């Protein structure tokens, strides 16, 4: 299964176009390898915001040949090839994550449960799509799962090596993706639960919790500083020049600590400042915004909070069979709760999901698709392994096999219909895929990665005109980016003003109209 999964991913990475985001991540990875981790501004706008040092791994495919040939120079086309090859490390990370899913689920629910969880992981179209790109997403999937796994192991064994692994994973998370900062309160919650369960005096519990937290803090600081190459570590708060309103306000509120050196590298701190600036800036302003003004449920993004955004993403972007399996797993677990050890096992899977999902739903205002919360899915796949033992407690094996095989075959066929291009996947709740744009006009289904495939389609259909900027008659293909005018350039306004319904589509990303 792992070999098949690897083969699928390695083939797909050669069929996808390099996106603008991938180029930026790759360039930042190269900067890290060149000892240049700084987060820069160009005309007052962040050049790098959410890019993190972990992407230096993807740039190794360029760095290693350069090591043996320092004079090596690549033109833009060769650099795009470098990015494509660099995707290999993302795929390797996805394969390593598959091992974590299999091992943890097997330890919890037996070999059948482990196999079931692994199958769900491998059939997830969203994990497939984002593990085929250069970026921080796939690393966040891996690090989040590893952190929770080692926290579970530490709770079970109380061995110091697992606390050190938790600390190391948390630190790596901070050089992988900024949203993994949310894992700290989750892990502290796990530690508090552990000392609460111990039969000790209160002062002993407090001392143990303090000692464990101190170890996590020290190791995290060491990993973060190492990742950012100790760049300007020790800079005082008053020496920072923040650009976001949030961080300027924080700087004023903590002015009493202005002279205190900060134990964090400057680019790590500025990364949060720049992301806050991007969140405060309305989308779609060319040269200022970090993302275009897509639409959601037919309404344009305006920077407002949409608390149900990620719930709708899960509803349409996750395969229906998985949704059935997940809710069945919850119901079966609840029915069998007297036989379970929730506070020792499943809390390490479900608490992170609940806390982080609610945090994103209530406080995030940058809507970049389901990818923002994908790092929670492996934990859900592992939890679904509990369905095997819980259902086998009530159902005959043959009936159970019939039901699960039917659901998995349904999911497999649904996902395979998108091969080799999984990012625009939507489930059968959107029956006609040319209508997917009415739900998602954003990075949920369009990320510029499908251009190679779209170009091949256009070559086979020479009668279709691609994004003509003047009014024409006949068939016209337009990307969602131009149809929704992400950057307000108005180049396809003549078409959108006609208010035509698309007659067809290509991978939901490119709409085809018949202009009378």
Coordinates of C-alpha atoms in Angstrom, one line a residue:
X1 CA 0.0 0.0 0.0
X2 CA 2.8 2.4 0.8
X3 CA 4.5 1.6 -2.5
X4 CA 1.3 2.3 -4.4
X5 CA 0.8 5.5 -2.5
X6 CA 4.3 6.6 -3.2
X7 CA 4.0 5.7 -6.9
X8 CA 0.7 7.7 -7.2
X9 CA 2.3 10.8 -5.6
X10 CA 5.5 10.6 -7.6
X11 CA 3.5 10.5 -10.8
X12 CA 1.2 13.3 -9.8
X13 CA 3.9 15.7 -8.9
X14 CA 5.1 15.6 -12.6
X15 CA 1.6 16.5 -13.8
X16 CA 1.1 19.6 -11.8
X17 CA 2.1 23.2 -12.6
X18 CA 4.3 25.1 -10.1
X19 CA 2.2 27.6 -8.2
X20 CA 3.2 31.1 -7.1
X21 CA 3.1 30.0 -3.5
X22 CA 5.4 27.1 -4.2
X23 CA 8.0 29.4 -5.8
X24 CA 8.0 31.6 -2.7
X25 CA 8.4 28.7 -0.3
X26 CA 11.1 27.3 -2.4
X27 CA 13.0 30.6 -2.6
X28 CA 12.8 31.0 1.1
X29 CA 14.1 27.4 1.6
X30 CA 17.1 28.4 -0.6
X31 CA 17.6 31.5 1.5
X32 CA 17.7 29.4 4.6
X33 CA 20.4 27.2 3.1
X34 CA 22.3 30.4 2.1
X35 CA 22.1 31.6 5.8
X36 CA 19.6 34.3 4.9
X37 CA 16.5 33.6 7.0
X38 CA 15.4 37.3 7.2
X39 CA 11.7 38.2 6.6
X40 CA 11.9 41.2 4.2
X41 CA 9.7 44.0 3.1
X42 CA 9.3 45.4 -0.4
X43 CA 7.7 48.8 -0.6
X44 CA 6.2 48.2 2.9
X45 CA 4.7 44.8 1.9
X46 CA 6.0 41.5 3.3
X47 CA 8.0 39.4 0.8
X48 CA 7.9 36.3 3.1
X49 CA 5.2 35.9 5.7
X50 CA 4.2 32.3 6.5
X51 CA 7.3 30.7 4.8
X52 CA 9.2 28.7 7.4
X53 CA 12.7 27.1 7.6
X54 CA 11.3 23.6 7.2
X55 CA 11.0 24.2 3.4
X56 CA 14.8 24.2 3.2
X57 CA 14.3 20.4 3.0
X58 CA 12.6 20.8 -0.4
X59 CA 15.5 22.9 -1.7
X60 CA 18.1 20.2 -1.0
X61 CA 17.5 18.8 -4.5
X62 CA 19.1 22.1 -5.8
X63 CA 21.6 22.6 -3.0
X64 CA 23.3 19.2 -3.2
X65 CA 24.2 19.6 -7.0
X66 CA 25.3 23.2 -6.2
X67 CA 27.6 21.9 -3.5
X68 CA 29.6 19.9 -6.0
X69 CA 29.3 22.6 -8.7
X70 CA 29.4 26.1 -7.1
X71 CA 29.2 27.8 -10.4
X72 CA 25.9 26.1 -11.3
X73 CA 23.3 28.6 -12.7
X74 CA 19.7 27.8 -13.5
X75 CA 17.3 29.8 -15.6
X76 CA 13.7 30.3 -14.7
X77 CA 12.5 27.2 -16.5
X78 CA 15.2 25.0 -14.8
X79 CA 14.2 26.5 -11.5
X80 CA 10.6 25.4 -12.1
X81 CA 12.0 21.9 -12.7
X82 CA 13.9 22.2 -9.4
X83 CA 10.7 23.0 -7.6
X84 CA 9.0 20.0 -9.1
X85 CA 11.8 17.7 -8.1
X86 CA 11.8 19.3 -4.6
X87 CA 8.2 18.0 -4.2
X88 CA 9.8 14.6 -3.6
X89 CA 10.6 15.5 0.0
X90 CA 6.9 16.5 0.6
X91 CA 5.9 13.1 -0.6
X92 CA 8.4 11.4 1.6
X93 CA 6.9 13.3 4.6
X94 CA 3.5 12.1 3.6
X95 CA 4.8 8.5 3.6
X96 CA 6.3 9.0 7.0
X97 CA 3.0 10.3 8.3
X98 CA 1.3 7.2 6.9
X99 CA 3.6 5.2 9.2
X100 CA 2.5 7.2 12.2
X101 CA -1.2 6.7 11.4
X102 CA -0.7 3.0 11.0
X103 CA 1.4 2.5 14.1
X104 CA -0.7 4.6 16.5
X105 CA -4.0 3.2 15.3
X106 CA -2.6 -0.4 15.5
X107 CA -1.5 0.2 19.1
X108 CA -4.9 1.5 20.0
X109 CA -7.2 -0.7 18.0
X110 CA -5.3 -3.7 16.7
X111 CA -4.0 -4.6 13.3
X112 CA -7.5 -4.3 11.7
X113 CA -8.0 -0.9 13.1
X114 CA -4.5 0.2 11.9
X115 CA -5.2 -1.1 8.4
X116 CA -8.5 0.7 8.4
X117 CA -7.0 4.0 9.5
X118 CA -4.2 3.7 7.0
X119 CA -6.7 3.1 4.2
X120 CA -8.7 6.2 5.1
X121 CA -5.5 8.3 5.2
X122 CA -4.4 7.1 1.8
X123 CA -7.8 7.7 0.2
X124 CA -8.0 11.3 1.5
X125 CA -7.9 13.6 -1.7
X126 CA -7.0 16.7 0.3
X127 CA -3.9 15.0 1.9
X128 CA -3.0 13.7 -1.5
X129 CA -3.2 17.1 -3.1
X130 CA -1.3 19.1 -0.5
X131 CA 1.4 16.5 0.0
X132 CA 2.4 16.9 -3.6
X133 CA 3.5 20.5 -3.3
X134 CA 6.4 22.5 -1.9
X135 CA 5.2 24.2 1.2
X136 CA 4.7 23.9 4.9
X137 CA 1.4 22.1 4.9
X138 CA 2.5 18.5 4.6
X139 CA 5.1 19.0 7.3
X140 CA 2.4 20.4 9.6
X141 CA 0.4 17.2 9.0
X142 CA 3.3 15.1 10.1
X143 CA 4.5 17.2 13.1
X144 CA 1.0 17.6 14.6
X145 CA 0.4 13.9 14.5
X146 CA 3.9 13.1 15.9
X147 CA 3.4 15.6 18.7
X148 CA 0.1 14.1 19.9
X149 CA 1.5 10.6 19.5
X150 CA 4.5 11.2 21.7
X151 CA 2.3 13.0 24.2
X152 CA 0.1 9.9 24.4
X153 CA 3.2 7.7 24.8
X154 CA 4.5 9.9 27.6
X155 CA 1.1 9.7 29.4
X156 CA 1.2 5.9 29.1
X157 CA 4.8 5.3 30.1
X158 CA 6.0 8.5 32.0
X159 CA 9.4 8.0 30.3
X160 CA 11.5 11.1 29.9
X161 CA 12.4 10.2 26.3
X162 CA 8.8 10.7 25.2
X163 CA 8.7 14.2 26.9
X164 CA 11.9 15.1 25.0
X165 CA 10.3 13.9 21.8
X166 CA 7.2 15.9 22.5
X167 CA 9.4 19.0 23.1
X168 CA 11.4 18.3 19.9
X169 CA 8.2 17.9 17.9
X170 CA 6.7 21.1 19.2
X171 CA 9.9 22.9 18.4
X172 CA 9.9 21.5 14.8
X173 CA 6.3 22.6 14.6
X174 CA 7.3 26.2 15.2
X175 CA 9.6 26.1 12.2
X176 CA 7.1 24.3 10.1
X177 CA 3.8 26.2 10.3
X178 CA 2.7 29.1 12.5
X179 CA -0.7 27.7 13.3
X180 CA 1.0 24.8 15.2
X181 CA 1.6 27.4 18.0
X182 CA -1.9 26.2 19.0
X183 CA -0.4 22.8 20.0
X184 CA 1.3 24.4 23.1
X185 CA -2.0 24.9 25.1
X186 CA -3.1 21.4 23.9
X187 CA 0.1 19.8 25.2
X188 CA 0.0 21.7 28.4
X189 CA -3.5 20.5 28.9
X190 CA -2.3 16.9 28.4
X191 CA 0.4 17.5 31.0
X192 CA -2.1 19.0 33.5
X193 CA -4.3 15.9 33.0
X194 CA -1.4 13.6 33.7
X195 CA -0.4 15.3 37.0
X196 CA -4.1 15.5 38.0
X197 CA -4.3 11.7 37.7
X198 CA -1.2 11.2 39.8
X199 CA -1.8 10.6 43.5
X200 CA 0.5 13.3 44.8
X201 CA 0.4 16.4 47.0
X202 CA -0.6 19.6 45.2
X203 CA 2.8 21.2 45.5
X204 CA 4.4 18.1 44.0
X205 CA 2.0 18.3 41.1
X206 CA 2.8 22.0 40.5
X207 CA 6.6 21.3 40.6
X208 CA 6.3 18.4 38.1
X209 CA 4.2 20.5 35.8
X210 CA 6.6 23.4 36.0
X211 CA 9.6 21.1 35.4
X212 CA 7.9 19.5 32.3
X213 CA 6.9 22.9 30.9
X214 CA 10.4 24.3 31.4
X215 CA 11.9 21.4 29.5
X216 CA 9.4 22.0 26.6
X217 CA 10.2 25.7 26.6
X218 CA 14.0 25.2 26.6
X219 CA 14.0 22.6 23.8
X220 CA 11.5 24.6 21.7
X221 CA 13.6 27.7 22.0
X222 CA 16.7 25.8 20.9
X223 CA 14.9 24.3 17.9
X224 CA 13.3 27.5 16.8
X225 CA 16.6 29.4 17.1
X226 CA 18.4 26.7 15.2
X227 CA 15.8 26.6 12.5
X228 CA 16.1 30.4 12.0
X229 CA 19.9 30.2 12.4
X230 CA 19.8 32.4 15.6
X231 CA 19.1 35.4 13.4
X232 CA 19.0 38.5 15.6
X233 CA 18.1 36.4 18.7
X234 CA 18.2 38.7 21.7
X235 CA 16.8 41.8 20.0
X236 CA 14.8 43.9 22.4
X237 CA 11.1 44.6 21.9
X238 CA 11.7 48.3 21.2
X239 CA 14.1 47.5 18.4
X240 CA 11.4 45.8 16.4
X241 CA 9.6 47.7 13.6
X242 CA 6.2 46.1 13.3
X243 CA 3.8 46.7 10.5
X244 CA 0.5 45.2 11.7
X245 CA -1.8 47.0 14.1
X246 CA -2.0 44.0 16.4
X247 CA 1.7 43.9 17.0
X248 CA 2.1 47.7 17.2
X249 CA -0.5 47.6 20.0
X250 CA 1.2 44.8 21.7
X251 CA 4.5 46.7 21.5
X252 CA 2.8 49.7 23.2
X253 CA 1.1 47.5 25.9
X254 CA 4.3 45.8 26.8
X255 CA 6.4 49.0 26.6
X256 CA 7.6 48.3 30.2
X257 CA 9.6 45.4 28.8
X258 CA 11.1 47.3 25.9
X259 CA 14.6 46.8 27.1
X260 CA 14.3 43.1 27.7
X261 CA 16.1 40.9 25.1
X262 CA 13.8 38.4 23.4
X263 CA 15.0 34.8 23.3
X264 CA 13.4 34.3 19.8
X265 CA 15.0 35.0 16.4
X266 CA 13.8 38.1 14.6
X267 CA 12.3 36.4 11.5
X268 CA 10.2 34.1 13.7
X269 CA 8.6 37.1 15.4
X270 CA 8.3 39.1 12.3
X271 CA 6.6 36.2 10.5
X272 CA 3.6 36.5 12.9
X273 CA 3.6 40.2 12.5
X274 CA 3.5 39.9 8.7
X275 CA 0.7 37.3 8.8
X276 CA -1.3 39.7 11.1
X277 CA -0.7 42.5 8.6
X278 CA -2.0 40.2 5.8
X279 CA -5.0 39.3 7.9
X280 CA -5.7 43.0 8.5
X281 CA -5.4 43.8 4.7
X282 CA -8.5 43.1 2.6
X283 CA -7.8 40.4 0.0
X284 CA -7.4 41.2 -3.7
X285 CA -5.3 44.4 -3.5
X286 CA -2.5 43.8 -6.0
X287 CA 0.9 44.4 -4.5
X288 CA -0.5 44.6 -1.0
X289 CA -2.7 41.6 -0.2
X290 CA -1.2 38.1 0.2
X291 CA -4.2 36.4 -1.4
X292 CA -6.8 37.2 -3.9
X293 CA -10.5 38.0 -3.2
X294 CA -12.1 34.7 -4.0
X295 CA -15.7 33.8 -3.1
X296 CA -17.4 31.4 -0.7
X297 CA -21.0 30.3 -1.1
X298 CA -21.3 32.9 -3.9
X299 CA -20.2 35.9 -1.7
X300 CA -16.9 37.7 -2.1
X301 CA -14.3 37.7 0.7
X302 CA -14.2 41.1 2.4
X303 CA -12.1 40.2 5.4
X304 CA -15.0 39.4 7.7
X305 CA -15.1 36.4 10.0
X306 CA -17.0 33.4 8.6
X307 CA -17.4 31.0 11.6
X308 CA -18.9 28.2 9.5
X309 CA -16.2 28.4 6.7
X310 CA -14.3 25.2 7.8
X311 CA -17.4 23.3 8.6
X312 CA -18.6 23.9 5.0
X313 CA -15.2 22.9 3.7
X314 CA -15.4 19.6 5.6
X315 CA -18.9 19.0 4.3
X316 CA -18.0 19.3 0.6
X317 CA -14.3 18.6 0.5
X318 CA -14.2 15.4 2.5
X319 CA -15.5 12.2 0.8
X320 CA -19.0 11.3 1.9
X321 CA -18.0 7.7 2.9
X322 CA -15.5 9.1 5.3
X323 CA -18.1 11.5 6.8
X324 CA -20.3 8.5 7.4
X325 CA -17.5 6.4 8.9
X326 CA -16.4 9.3 11.2
X327 CA -19.9 9.9 12.6
X328 CA -20.4 6.2 12.9
X329 CA -17.2 5.9 14.8
X330 CA -18.3 8.6 17.2
X331 CA -21.7 6.9 17.7
X332 CA -20.2 3.5 18.2
X333 CA -17.6 4.9 20.6
X334 CA -20.3 6.6 22.6
X335 CA -22.4 3.4 22.8
X336 CA -19.3 1.5 24.0
X337 CA -17.9 4.2 26.2
X338 CA -18.0 2.0 29.3
X339 CA -15.4 -0.2 27.6
X340 CA -13.2 2.7 26.5
X341 CA -10.4 4.6 28.2
X342 CA -11.1 8.0 26.7
X343 CA -8.9 10.0 29.2
X344 CA -6.0 7.7 28.5
X345 CA -6.3 7.3 24.7
X346 CA -8.9 9.2 22.6
X347 CA -8.4 12.5 24.3
X348 CA -5.0 12.7 22.6
X349 CA -6.8 12.4 19.3
X350 CA -9.9 14.5 19.8
X351 CA -8.9 17.3 22.1
X352 CA -6.4 18.8 19.6
X353 CA -9.0 18.5 16.8
X354 CA -11.8 20.2 18.9
X355 CA -9.6 23.0 20.3
X356 CA -7.8 23.9 17.0
X357 CA -10.9 23.6 14.8
X358 CA -12.9 25.9 17.1
X359 CA -10.0 28.3 17.3
X360 CA -9.8 28.6 13.5
X361 CA -13.6 28.8 13.1
X362 CA -13.9 31.6 15.7
X363 CA -10.8 33.7 15.3
X364 CA -9.2 33.2 11.8
X365 CA -10.1 35.6 9.1
X366 CA -7.7 34.5 6.3
X367 CA -9.6 31.9 4.3
X368 CA -7.2 29.9 2.2
X369 CA -9.2 26.7 1.9
X370 CA -9.4 23.5 3.8
X371 CA -5.6 23.3 3.8
X372 CA -5.5 25.5 6.9
X373 CA -6.9 22.7 9.1
X374 CA -5.8 19.6 7.2
X375 CA -3.2 18.8 9.9
X376 CA -6.2 17.7 12.0
X377 CA -7.3 15.0 9.7
X378 CA -4.7 12.3 10.4
X379 CA -5.9 12.3 14.0
X380 CA -9.5 11.7 12.8
X381 CA -8.3 8.8 10.6
X382 CA -6.6 7.2 13.6
X383 CA -9.8 7.6 15.7
X384 CA -11.9 6.0 13.0
X385 CA -9.9 2.8 13.6
X386 CA -12.0 2.4 16.8
X387 CA -15.0 1.7 14.6
X388 CA -13.6 -1.7 13.7
X389 CA -13.5 -3.1 17.3
X390 CA -16.6 -1.3 18.3
X391 CA -18.7 -2.6 15.4
X392 CA -17.3 -6.1 15.5
X393 CA -18.6 -6.2 19.1
X394 CA -22.1 -6.1 17.7
X395 CA -22.0 -7.1 14.0
X396 CA -21.0 -10.4 12.4
X397 CA -17.7 -10.1 10.7
X398 CA -19.1 -10.7 7.2
X399 CA -21.7 -8.0 7.6
X400 CA -19.1 -5.6 8.9
X401 CA -16.8 -6.4 6.0
X402 CA -19.6 -5.9 3.5
X403 CA -20.5 -2.4 4.9
X404 CA -16.9 -1.1 5.3
X405 CA -15.8 -2.5 1.9
X406 CA -18.8 -0.8 0.2
X407 CA -17.9 2.5 1.8
X408 CA -14.2 2.3 1.0
X409 CA -14.9 1.2 -2.6
X410 CA -17.3 4.2 -2.9
X411 CA -14.6 6.5 -1.5
X412 CA -11.9 5.0 -3.7
X413 CA -13.9 5.5 -6.9
X414 CA -14.9 9.0 -5.9
X415 CA -11.2 10.0 -5.3
X416 CA -9.8 8.1 -8.2
X417 CA -12.1 10.0 -10.6
X418 CA -9.9 13.0 -10.0
X419 CA -6.5 11.3 -10.7
X420 CA -3.9 12.8 -11.2
X421 CA -5.3 16.1 -10.0
X422 CA -6.8 15.9 -6.5
X423 CA -6.9 19.5 -5.3
X424 CA -10.2 20.5 -6.8
X425 CA -11.9 17.4 -5.3
X426 CA -15.5 17.9 -4.1
X427 CA -17.8 15.1 -3.0
X428 CA -21.1 14.0 -4.4
X429 CA -23.0 16.7 -2.5
X430 CA -22.0 18.8 -5.5
X431 CA -23.4 16.5 -8.2
X432 CA -22.5 18.5 -11.2
X433 CA -18.9 19.6 -10.9
X434 CA -19.3 22.6 -13.1
X435 CA -21.3 24.1 -10.3
X436 CA -18.5 23.7 -7.7
X437 CA -17.5 27.3 -8.2
X438 CA -20.9 28.4 -6.7
X439 CA -19.7 26.9 -3.4
X440 CA -15.9 27.5 -3.6
X441 CA -14.3 30.3 -5.7
X442 CA -11.1 30.1 -3.7
X443 CA -8.1 27.9 -2.9
X444 CA -10.3 25.0 -2.1
X445 CA -10.5 24.1 -5.7
X446 CA -8.1 26.5 -7.5
X447 CA -4.4 27.0 -6.7
X448 CA -2.9 27.5 -10.2
X449 CA -1.5 24.0 -10.1
X450 CA -3.8 22.6 -12.8
X451 CA -2.5 24.7 -15.8
X452 CA -0.5 21.9 -17.4
X453 CA -3.5 19.6 -17.6
X454 CA -5.8 22.5 -18.7
X455 CA -3.3 23.4 -21.5
X456 CA -3.4 19.8 -22.7
X457 CA -7.2 20.0 -22.8
X458 CA -7.1 23.3 -24.8
X459 CA -4.7 21.7 -27.3
X460 CA -7.3 18.9 -27.9
X461 CA -10.1 21.5 -28.3
X462 CA -8.7 24.3 -30.5
X463 CA -12.2 25.7 -30.9
X464 CA -12.1 27.0 -27.3
X465 CA -10.7 30.4 -26.7
X466 CA -8.8 30.9 -23.5
X467 CA -9.5 34.1 -21.5
X468 CA -9.9 36.6 -24.4
X469 CA -9.8 40.1 -23.0
X470 CA -12.1 41.5 -25.7
X471 CA -15.7 40.3 -26.4
X472 CA -15.9 37.3 -28.7
X473 CA -18.4 34.7 -29.7
X474 CA -18.2 30.9 -29.3
X475 CA -16.7 28.8 -26.6
X476 CA -14.5 30.5 -24.0
X477 CA -12.5 29.0 -21.1
X478 CA -11.7 31.1 -18.1
X479 CA -10.0 30.2 -14.8
X480 CA -11.7 30.9 -11.5
X481 CA -9.0 33.4 -10.8
X482 CA -10.0 35.5 -13.7
X483 CA -13.7 34.7 -13.5
X484 CA -13.9 36.0 -9.9
X485 CA -11.3 38.6 -10.6
X486 CA -9.1 37.7 -7.6
X487 CA -6.9 40.8 -8.2
X488 CA -9.5 43.2 -9.5
X489 CA -7.8 43.7 -12.9
X490 CA -11.2 43.5 -14.7
X491 CA -9.8 41.7 -17.7
X492 CA -12.7 39.3 -18.0
X493 CA -15.4 41.7 -16.9
X494 CA -17.0 41.6 -20.3
X495 CA -17.7 37.9 -19.8
X496 CA -19.0 38.1 -16.2
X497 CA -21.3 41.0 -17.1
X498 CA -23.1 38.6 -19.5
X499 CA -24.2 36.5 -16.4
X500 CA -24.0 33.3 -18.4
X501 CA -24.1 29.8 -16.9
X502 CA -21.1 27.6 -17.8
X503 CA -21.9 24.9 -20.3
X504 CA -18.9 22.8 -19.1
X505 CA -15.8 22.9 -17.1
X506 CA -12.3 21.4 -16.7
X507 CA -11.5 20.0 -13.3
X508 CA -13.9 22.6 -11.7
X509 CA -11.0 25.1 -12.0
X510 CA -11.7 26.3 -15.5
X511 CA -15.2 27.2 -16.6
X512 CA -16.3 26.9 -20.2
X513 CA -19.0 29.3 -21.6
X514 CA -20.8 29.4 -24.9
X515 CA -20.9 33.1 -25.8
X516 CA -23.8 33.9 -28.2

